[in-house]
mmCIF file of C-alpha atoms and ligand atoms in Angstrom:
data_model
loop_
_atom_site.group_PDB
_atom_site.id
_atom_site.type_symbol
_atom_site.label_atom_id
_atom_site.label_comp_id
_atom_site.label_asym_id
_atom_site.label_seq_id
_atom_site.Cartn_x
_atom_site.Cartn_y
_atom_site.Cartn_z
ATOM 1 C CA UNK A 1410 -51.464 -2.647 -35.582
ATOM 2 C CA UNK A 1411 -52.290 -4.212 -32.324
ATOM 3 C CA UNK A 1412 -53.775 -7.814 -30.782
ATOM 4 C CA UNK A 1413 -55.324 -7.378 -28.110
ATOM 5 C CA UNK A 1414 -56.797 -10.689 -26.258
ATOM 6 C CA UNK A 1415 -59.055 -8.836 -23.547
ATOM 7 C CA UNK A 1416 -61.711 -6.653 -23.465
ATOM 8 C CA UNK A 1417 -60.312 -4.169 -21.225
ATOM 9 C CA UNK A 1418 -57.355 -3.648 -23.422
ATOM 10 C CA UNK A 1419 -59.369 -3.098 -26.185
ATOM 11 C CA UNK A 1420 -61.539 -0.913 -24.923
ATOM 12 C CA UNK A 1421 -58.708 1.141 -22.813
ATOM 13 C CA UNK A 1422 -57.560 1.706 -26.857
ATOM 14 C CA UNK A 1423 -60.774 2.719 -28.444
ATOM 15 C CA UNK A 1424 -61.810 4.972 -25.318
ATOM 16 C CA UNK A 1425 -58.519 7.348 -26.219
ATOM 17 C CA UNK A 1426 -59.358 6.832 -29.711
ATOM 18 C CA UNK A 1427 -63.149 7.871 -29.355
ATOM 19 C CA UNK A 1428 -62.071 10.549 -26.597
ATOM 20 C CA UNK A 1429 -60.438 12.057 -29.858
ATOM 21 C CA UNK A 1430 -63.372 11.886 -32.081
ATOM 22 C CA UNK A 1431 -62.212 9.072 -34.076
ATOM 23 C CA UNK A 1432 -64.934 6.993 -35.667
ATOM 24 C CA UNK A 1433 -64.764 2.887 -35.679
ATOM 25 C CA UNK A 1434 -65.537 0.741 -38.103
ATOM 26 C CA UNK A 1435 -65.293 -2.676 -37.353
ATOM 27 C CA UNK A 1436 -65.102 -5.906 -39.049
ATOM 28 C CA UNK A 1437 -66.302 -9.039 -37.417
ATOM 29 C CA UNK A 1438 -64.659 -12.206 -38.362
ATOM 30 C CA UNK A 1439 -63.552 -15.410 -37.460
ATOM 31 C CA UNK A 1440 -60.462 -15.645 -39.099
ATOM 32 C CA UNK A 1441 -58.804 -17.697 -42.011
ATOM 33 C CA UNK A 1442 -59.109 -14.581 -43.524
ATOM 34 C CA UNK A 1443 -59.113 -14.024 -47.622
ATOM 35 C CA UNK A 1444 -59.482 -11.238 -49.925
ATOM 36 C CA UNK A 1445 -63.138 -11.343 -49.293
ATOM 37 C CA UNK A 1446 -62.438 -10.042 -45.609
ATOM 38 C CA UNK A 1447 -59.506 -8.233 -46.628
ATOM 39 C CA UNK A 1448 -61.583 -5.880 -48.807
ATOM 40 C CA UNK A 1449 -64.268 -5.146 -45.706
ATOM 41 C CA UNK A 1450 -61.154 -4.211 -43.978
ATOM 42 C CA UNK A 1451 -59.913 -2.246 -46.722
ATOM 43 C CA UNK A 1452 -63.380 -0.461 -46.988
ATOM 44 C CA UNK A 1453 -63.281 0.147 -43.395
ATOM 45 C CA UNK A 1454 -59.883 2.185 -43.565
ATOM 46 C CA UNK A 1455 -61.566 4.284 -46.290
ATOM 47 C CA UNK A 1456 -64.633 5.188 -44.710
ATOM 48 C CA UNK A 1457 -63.463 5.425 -40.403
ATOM 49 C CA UNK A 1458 -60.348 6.604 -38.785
ATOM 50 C CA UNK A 1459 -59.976 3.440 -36.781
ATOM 51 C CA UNK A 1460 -60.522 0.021 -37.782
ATOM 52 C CA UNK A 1461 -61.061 -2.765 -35.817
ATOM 53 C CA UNK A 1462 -61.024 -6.566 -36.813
ATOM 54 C CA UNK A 1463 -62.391 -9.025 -34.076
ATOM 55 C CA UNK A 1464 -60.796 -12.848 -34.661
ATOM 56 C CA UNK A 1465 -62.707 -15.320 -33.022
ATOM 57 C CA UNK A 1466 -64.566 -18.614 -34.178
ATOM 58 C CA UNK A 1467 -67.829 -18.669 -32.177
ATOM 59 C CA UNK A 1468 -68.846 -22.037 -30.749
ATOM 60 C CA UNK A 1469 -72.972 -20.870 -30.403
ATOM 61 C CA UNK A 1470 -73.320 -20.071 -34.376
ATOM 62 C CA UNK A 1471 -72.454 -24.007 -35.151
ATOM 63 C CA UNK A 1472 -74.903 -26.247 -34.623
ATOM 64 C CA UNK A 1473 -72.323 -29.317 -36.160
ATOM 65 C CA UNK A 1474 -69.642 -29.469 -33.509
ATOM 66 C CA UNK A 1475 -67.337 -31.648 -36.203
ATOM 67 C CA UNK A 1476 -67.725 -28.194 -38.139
ATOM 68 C CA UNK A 1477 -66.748 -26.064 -35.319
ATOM 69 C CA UNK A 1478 -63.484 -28.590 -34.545
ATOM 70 C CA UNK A 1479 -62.498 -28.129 -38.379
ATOM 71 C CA UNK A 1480 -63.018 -24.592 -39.123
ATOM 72 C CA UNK A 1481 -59.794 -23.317 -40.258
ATOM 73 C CA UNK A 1482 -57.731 -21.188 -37.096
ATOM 74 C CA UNK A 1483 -54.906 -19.324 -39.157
ATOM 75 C CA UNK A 1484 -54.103 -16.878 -36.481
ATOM 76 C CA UNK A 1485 -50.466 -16.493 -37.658
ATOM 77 C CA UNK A 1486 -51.480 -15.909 -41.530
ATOM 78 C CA UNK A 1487 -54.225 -14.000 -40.578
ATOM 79 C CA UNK A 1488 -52.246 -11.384 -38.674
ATOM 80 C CA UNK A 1489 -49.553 -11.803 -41.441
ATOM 81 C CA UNK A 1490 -52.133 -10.263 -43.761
ATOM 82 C CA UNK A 1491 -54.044 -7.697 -41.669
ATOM 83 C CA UNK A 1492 -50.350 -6.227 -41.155
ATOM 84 C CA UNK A 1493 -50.619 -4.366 -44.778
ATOM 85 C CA UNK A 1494 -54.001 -3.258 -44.641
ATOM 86 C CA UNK A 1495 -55.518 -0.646 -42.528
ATOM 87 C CA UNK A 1496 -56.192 -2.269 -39.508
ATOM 88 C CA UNK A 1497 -55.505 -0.385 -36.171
ATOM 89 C CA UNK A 1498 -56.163 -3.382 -33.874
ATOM 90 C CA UNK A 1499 -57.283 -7.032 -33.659
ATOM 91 C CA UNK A 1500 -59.310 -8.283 -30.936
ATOM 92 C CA UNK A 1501 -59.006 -12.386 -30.734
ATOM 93 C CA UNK A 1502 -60.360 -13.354 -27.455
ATOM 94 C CA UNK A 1503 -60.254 -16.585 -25.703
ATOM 95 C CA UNK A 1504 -63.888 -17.935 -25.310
ATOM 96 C CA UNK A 1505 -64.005 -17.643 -21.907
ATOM 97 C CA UNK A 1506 -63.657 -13.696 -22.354
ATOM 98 C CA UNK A 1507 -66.521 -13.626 -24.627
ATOM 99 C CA UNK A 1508 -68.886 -15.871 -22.795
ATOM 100 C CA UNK A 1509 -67.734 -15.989 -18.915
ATOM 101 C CA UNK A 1510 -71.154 -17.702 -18.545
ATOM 102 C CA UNK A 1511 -72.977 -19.496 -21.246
ATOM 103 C CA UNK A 1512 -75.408 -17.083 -23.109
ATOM 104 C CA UNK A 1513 -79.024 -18.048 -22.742
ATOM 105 C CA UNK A 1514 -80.252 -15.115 -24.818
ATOM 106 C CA UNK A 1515 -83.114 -16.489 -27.439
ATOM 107 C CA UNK A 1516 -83.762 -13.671 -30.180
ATOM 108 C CA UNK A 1517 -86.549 -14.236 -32.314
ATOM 109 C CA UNK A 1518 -86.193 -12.806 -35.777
ATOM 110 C CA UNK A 1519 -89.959 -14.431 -37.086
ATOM 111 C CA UNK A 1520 -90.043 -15.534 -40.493
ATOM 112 C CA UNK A 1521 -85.962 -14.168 -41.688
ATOM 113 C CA UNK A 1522 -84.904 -17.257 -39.547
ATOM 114 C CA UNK A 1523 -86.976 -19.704 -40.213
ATOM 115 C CA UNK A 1524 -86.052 -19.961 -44.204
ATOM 116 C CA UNK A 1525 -82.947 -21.199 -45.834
ATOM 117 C CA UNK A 1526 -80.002 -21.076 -43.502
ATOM 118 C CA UNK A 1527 -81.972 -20.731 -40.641
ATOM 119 C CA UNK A 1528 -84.089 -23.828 -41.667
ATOM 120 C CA UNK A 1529 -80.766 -26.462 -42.082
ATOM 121 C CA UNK A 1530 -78.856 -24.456 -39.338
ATOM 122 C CA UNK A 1531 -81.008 -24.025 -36.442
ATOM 123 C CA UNK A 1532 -79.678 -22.230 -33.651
ATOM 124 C CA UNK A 1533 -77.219 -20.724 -36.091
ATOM 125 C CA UNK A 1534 -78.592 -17.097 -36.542
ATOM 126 C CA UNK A 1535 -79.221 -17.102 -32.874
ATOM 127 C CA UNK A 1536 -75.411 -17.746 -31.822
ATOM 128 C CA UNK A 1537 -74.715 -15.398 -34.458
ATOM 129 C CA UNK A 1538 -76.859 -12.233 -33.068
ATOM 130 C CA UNK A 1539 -75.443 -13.390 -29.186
ATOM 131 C CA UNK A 1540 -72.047 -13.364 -30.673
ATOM 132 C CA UNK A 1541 -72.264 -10.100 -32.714
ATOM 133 C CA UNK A 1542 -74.206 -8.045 -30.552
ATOM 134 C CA UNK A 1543 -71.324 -8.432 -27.601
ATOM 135 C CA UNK A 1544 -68.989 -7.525 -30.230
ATOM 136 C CA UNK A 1545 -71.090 -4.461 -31.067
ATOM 137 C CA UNK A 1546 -71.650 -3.691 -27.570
ATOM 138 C CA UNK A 1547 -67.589 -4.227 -26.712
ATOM 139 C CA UNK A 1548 -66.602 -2.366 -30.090
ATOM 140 C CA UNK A 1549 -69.085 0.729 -30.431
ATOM 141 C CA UNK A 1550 -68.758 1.143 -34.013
ATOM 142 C CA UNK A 1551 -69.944 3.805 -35.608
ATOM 143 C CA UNK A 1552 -70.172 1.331 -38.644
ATOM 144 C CA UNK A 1553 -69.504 -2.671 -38.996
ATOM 145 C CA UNK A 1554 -69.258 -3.643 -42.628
ATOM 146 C CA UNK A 1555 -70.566 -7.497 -43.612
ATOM 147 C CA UNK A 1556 -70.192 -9.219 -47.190
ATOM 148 C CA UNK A 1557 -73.017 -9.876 -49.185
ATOM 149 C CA UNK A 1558 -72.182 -13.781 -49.335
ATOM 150 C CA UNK A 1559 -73.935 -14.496 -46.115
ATOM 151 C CA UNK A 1560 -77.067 -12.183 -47.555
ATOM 152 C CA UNK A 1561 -79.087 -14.082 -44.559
ATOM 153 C CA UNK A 1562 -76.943 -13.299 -42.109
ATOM 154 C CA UNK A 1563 -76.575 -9.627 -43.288
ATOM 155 C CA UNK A 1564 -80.584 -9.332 -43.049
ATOM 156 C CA UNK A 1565 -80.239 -10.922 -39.289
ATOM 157 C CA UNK A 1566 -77.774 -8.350 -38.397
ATOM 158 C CA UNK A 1567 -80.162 -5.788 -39.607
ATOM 159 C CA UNK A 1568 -82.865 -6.871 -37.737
ATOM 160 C CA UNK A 1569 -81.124 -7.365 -34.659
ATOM 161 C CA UNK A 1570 -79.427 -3.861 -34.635
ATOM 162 C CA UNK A 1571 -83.537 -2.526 -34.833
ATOM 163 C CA UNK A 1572 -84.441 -4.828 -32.354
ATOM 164 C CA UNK A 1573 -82.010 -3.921 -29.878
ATOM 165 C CA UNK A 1574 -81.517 -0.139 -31.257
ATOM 166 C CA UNK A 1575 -78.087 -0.203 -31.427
ATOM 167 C CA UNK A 1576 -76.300 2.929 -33.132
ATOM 168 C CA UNK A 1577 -74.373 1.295 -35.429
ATOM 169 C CA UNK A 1578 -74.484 1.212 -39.366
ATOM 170 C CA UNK A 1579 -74.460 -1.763 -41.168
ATOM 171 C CA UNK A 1580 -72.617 -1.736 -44.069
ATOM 172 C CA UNK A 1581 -73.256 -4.520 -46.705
ATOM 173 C CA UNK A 1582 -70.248 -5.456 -49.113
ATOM 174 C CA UNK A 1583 -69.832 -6.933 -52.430
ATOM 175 C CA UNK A 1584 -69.130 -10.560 -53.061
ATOM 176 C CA UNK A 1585 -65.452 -10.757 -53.545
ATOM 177 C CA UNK A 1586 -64.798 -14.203 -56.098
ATOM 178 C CA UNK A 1587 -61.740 -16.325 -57.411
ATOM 179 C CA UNK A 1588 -60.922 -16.039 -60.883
ATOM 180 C CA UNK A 1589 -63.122 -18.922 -61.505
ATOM 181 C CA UNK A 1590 -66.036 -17.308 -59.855
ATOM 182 C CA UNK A 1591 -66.278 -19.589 -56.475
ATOM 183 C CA UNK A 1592 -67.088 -17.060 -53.764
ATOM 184 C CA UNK A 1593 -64.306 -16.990 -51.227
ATOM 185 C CA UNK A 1594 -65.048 -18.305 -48.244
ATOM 186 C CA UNK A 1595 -63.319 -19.970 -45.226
ATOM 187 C CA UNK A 1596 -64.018 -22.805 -46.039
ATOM 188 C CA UNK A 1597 -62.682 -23.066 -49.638
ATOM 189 C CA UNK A 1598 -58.924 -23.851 -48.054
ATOM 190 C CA UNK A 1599 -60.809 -27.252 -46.644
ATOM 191 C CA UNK A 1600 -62.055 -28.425 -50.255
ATOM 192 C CA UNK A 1601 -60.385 -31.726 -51.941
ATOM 193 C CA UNK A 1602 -58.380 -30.986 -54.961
ATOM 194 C CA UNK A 1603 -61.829 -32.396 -56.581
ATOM 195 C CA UNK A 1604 -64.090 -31.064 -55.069
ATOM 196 C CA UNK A 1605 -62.436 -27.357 -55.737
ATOM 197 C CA UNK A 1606 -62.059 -28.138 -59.241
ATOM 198 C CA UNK A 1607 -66.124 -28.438 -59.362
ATOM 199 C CA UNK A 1608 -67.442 -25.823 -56.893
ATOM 200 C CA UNK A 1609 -66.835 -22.928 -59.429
ATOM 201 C CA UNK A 1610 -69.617 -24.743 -61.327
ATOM 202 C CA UNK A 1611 -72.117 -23.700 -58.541
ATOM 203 C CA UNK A 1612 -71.596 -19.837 -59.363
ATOM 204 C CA UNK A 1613 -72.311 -20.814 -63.521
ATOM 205 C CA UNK A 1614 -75.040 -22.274 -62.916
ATOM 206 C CA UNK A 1615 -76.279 -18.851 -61.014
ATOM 207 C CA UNK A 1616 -75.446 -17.015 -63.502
ATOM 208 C CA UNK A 1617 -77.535 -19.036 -66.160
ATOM 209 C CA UNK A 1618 -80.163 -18.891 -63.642
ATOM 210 C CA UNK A 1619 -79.881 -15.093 -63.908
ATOM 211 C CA UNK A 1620 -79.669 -14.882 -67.934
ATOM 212 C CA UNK A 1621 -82.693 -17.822 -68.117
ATOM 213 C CA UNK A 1622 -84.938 -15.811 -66.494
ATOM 214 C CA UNK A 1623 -86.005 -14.191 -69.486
ATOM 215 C CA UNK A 1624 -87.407 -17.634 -70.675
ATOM 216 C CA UNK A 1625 -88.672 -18.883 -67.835
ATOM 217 C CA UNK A 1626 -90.592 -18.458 -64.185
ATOM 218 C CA UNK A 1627 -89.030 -18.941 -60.415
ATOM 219 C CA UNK A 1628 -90.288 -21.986 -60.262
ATOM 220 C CA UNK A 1629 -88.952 -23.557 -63.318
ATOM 221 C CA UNK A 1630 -85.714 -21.477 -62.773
ATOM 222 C CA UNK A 1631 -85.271 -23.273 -59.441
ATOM 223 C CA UNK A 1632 -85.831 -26.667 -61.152
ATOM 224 C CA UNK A 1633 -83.438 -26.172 -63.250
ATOM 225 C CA UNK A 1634 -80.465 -25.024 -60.877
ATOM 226 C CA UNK A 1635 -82.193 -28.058 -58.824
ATOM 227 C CA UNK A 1636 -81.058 -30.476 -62.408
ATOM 228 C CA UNK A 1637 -78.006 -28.993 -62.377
ATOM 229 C CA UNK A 1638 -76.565 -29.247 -59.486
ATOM 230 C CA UNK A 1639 -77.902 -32.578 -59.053
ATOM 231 C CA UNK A 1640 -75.814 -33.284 -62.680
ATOM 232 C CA UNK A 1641 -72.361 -33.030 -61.176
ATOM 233 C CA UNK A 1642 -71.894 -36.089 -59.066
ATOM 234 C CA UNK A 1643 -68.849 -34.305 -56.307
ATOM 235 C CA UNK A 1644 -71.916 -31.448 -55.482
ATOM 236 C CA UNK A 1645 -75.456 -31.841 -53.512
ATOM 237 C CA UNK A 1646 -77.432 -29.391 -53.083
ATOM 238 C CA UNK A 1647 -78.902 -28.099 -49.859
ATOM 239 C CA UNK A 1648 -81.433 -25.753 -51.001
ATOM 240 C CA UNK A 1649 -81.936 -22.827 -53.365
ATOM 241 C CA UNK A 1650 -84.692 -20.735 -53.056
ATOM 242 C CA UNK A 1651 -84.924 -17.250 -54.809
ATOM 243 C CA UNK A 1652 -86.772 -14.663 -52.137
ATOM 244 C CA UNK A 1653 -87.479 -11.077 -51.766
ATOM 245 C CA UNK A 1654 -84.339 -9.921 -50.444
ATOM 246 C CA UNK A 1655 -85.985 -7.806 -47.506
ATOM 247 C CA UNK A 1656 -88.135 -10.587 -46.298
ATOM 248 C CA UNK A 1657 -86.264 -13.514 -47.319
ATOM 249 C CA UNK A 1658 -89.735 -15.009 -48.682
ATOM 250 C CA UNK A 1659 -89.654 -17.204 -51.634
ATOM 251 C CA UNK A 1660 -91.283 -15.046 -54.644
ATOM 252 C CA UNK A 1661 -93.015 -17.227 -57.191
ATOM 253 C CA UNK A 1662 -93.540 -14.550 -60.222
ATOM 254 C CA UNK A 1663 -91.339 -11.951 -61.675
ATOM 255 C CA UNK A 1664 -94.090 -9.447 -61.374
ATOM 256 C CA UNK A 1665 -93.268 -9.319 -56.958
ATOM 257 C CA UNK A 1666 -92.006 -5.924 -56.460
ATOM 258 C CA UNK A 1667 -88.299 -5.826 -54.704
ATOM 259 C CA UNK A 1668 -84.908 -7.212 -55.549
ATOM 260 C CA UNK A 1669 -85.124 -11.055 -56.142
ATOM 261 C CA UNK A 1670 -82.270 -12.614 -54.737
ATOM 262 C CA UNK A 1671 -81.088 -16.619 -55.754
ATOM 263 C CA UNK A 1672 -79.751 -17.499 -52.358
ATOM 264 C CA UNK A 1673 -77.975 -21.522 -52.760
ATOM 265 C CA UNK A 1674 -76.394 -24.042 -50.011
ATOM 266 C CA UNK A 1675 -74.439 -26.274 -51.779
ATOM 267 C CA UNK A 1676 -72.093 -29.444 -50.091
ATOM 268 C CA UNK A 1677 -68.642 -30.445 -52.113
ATOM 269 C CA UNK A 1678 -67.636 -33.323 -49.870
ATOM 270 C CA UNK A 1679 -68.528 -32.222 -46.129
ATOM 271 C CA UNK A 1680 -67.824 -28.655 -46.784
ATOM 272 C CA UNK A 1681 -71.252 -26.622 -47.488
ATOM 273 C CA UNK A 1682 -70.641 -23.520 -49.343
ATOM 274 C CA UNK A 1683 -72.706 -20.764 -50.173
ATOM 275 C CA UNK A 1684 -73.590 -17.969 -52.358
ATOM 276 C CA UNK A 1685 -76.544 -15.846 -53.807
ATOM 277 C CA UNK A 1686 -77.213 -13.969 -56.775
ATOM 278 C CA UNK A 1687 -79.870 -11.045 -58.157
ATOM 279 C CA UNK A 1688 -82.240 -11.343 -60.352
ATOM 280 C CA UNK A 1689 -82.206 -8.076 -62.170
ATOM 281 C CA UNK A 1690 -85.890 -8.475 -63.491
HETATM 282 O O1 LIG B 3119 -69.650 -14.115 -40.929
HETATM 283 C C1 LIG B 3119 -68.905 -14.519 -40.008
HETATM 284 O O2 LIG B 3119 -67.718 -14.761 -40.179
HETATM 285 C C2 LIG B 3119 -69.500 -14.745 -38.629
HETATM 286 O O3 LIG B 3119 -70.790 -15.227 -38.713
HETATM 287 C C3 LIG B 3119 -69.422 -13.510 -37.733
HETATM 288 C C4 LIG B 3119 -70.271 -12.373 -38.282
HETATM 289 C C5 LIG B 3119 -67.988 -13.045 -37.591
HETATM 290 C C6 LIG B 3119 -69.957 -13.835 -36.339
HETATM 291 O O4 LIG B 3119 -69.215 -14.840 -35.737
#
């Protein structure tokens, strides 16, 4: 395994690499990593002969800069755990190498980026596409592999790989979940002892969601999750909206054709956390 900081290292690597035939799969992150990532990365090894794992916490997806200053940096840890999985090298670049001039670029995704995330994040999906499309172009995957958690941002990354026809396949993963059921997520190593005890509670209440369908419609469904969140005094909820998972519209009847997804924003304390869920009806 090896860290590169630069882009020219990197890319002196993968050049031999590809000059061989090798394919790359890559898995962007931004550290603090957890079994969630750890599985991409284990995916990765099974399906490419190299595997690359960027590091790097990108200041033009935040659109809170108190968020951006606390996001967990676990460099050390992180390359601690990447050392027994297959990962062939890390790229963790300084900002400067990854924006040696600010990056006006304005993508416009229509209607995916205008709902949910998008809506109490704005900016968000745009620093994300600037940030992942000069990872794609430094990288040349032949596949980059994302977890289903961020379902909005997987759509994005979709869309932005059509818009700009870049040859690389997007690979969505499975939520990977504590015992309990909380997604993992970054951010669950900045919850309160209180506020960690609760936020399991978020994927229950999903799941009822999920088995009360049968009774009910979307729109009493999402009054529901709306009561019950609003029940547990440590949680607030953000938003939850249950859309058509290709076009991220809300559906209001069982009878829409598609997979209905339950996608939820949630804040314990001042950490938002998020998670989704389908509706197999
Ligand atoms: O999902 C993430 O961790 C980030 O949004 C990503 C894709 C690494 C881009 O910074």
């Amino acid at each position: 395994m090896e860290l590169f900081k630069t882009i020219k290292e990197l890319q002196q690597a993968l050049t031999a690499d590809k000059n061989k035939g090798f394919s790359i799969g890559f898995v962007p992150t931004m550290g603090a990593l957890h079994r969630g990532h750890l599985s991409l990365v284990e995916r990765a090894g099974l399906e490419n002969e190299r595997v690359v794992v960027s590091i790097f916490v990108n200041p033009t997806q935040f659109n809170n800069s108190n968020d951006l200053k606390s996001y967990p940096r676990t460099l050390d840890s992180d390359l601690e755990l990447l050392s027994s999985y297959p990962c062939d090298y890390i790229f963790s670049p300084e900002v400067t190498e990854i924006y040696p001039e600010p990056d006006t670029r304005k993508f416009d995704f229509g209607t995916l980026e205008t709902v949910m995330e998008g809506h109490f994040r704005p900016g968000h999906f745009n620093g994300v596409a600037q940030v992942v499309s000069k990872l794609f172009e430094i990288v040349k995957p032949d596949k980059a592999y994302f977890g289903l958690k961020d379902f909005q941002q997987y759509s994005i990354i979709k869309a932005m790989c059509s818009m700009l026809q870049l040859p690389v396949r997007i690979i969505p993963c499975d939520i990977i979940r504590e015992k309990d059921g909380l997604a993992m997520s970054s951010r669950n190593a900045l919850l309160t002892e209180n506020h960690r005890a609760v936020a399991p509670q978020i994927f229950s209440i999903l799941q009822e969601a999920v088995s009360e369908a049968e009774l009910f419609g979307p729109e009493e469904i999402k009054k529901r999750v709306i009561g019950k969140i609003a029940s547990i005094p440590l949680l607030q909820l953000e938003y939850f909206d249950i859309v058509d998972e290709l076009t991220l519209q809300n559906i209001t009847s069982w009878e829409h054709q598609g997979v209905k997804v339950g996608c939820i924003a949630v804040f314990a304390g001042s950490v938002r956390l998020i998670d989704n869920i389908v509706f197999a009806k």
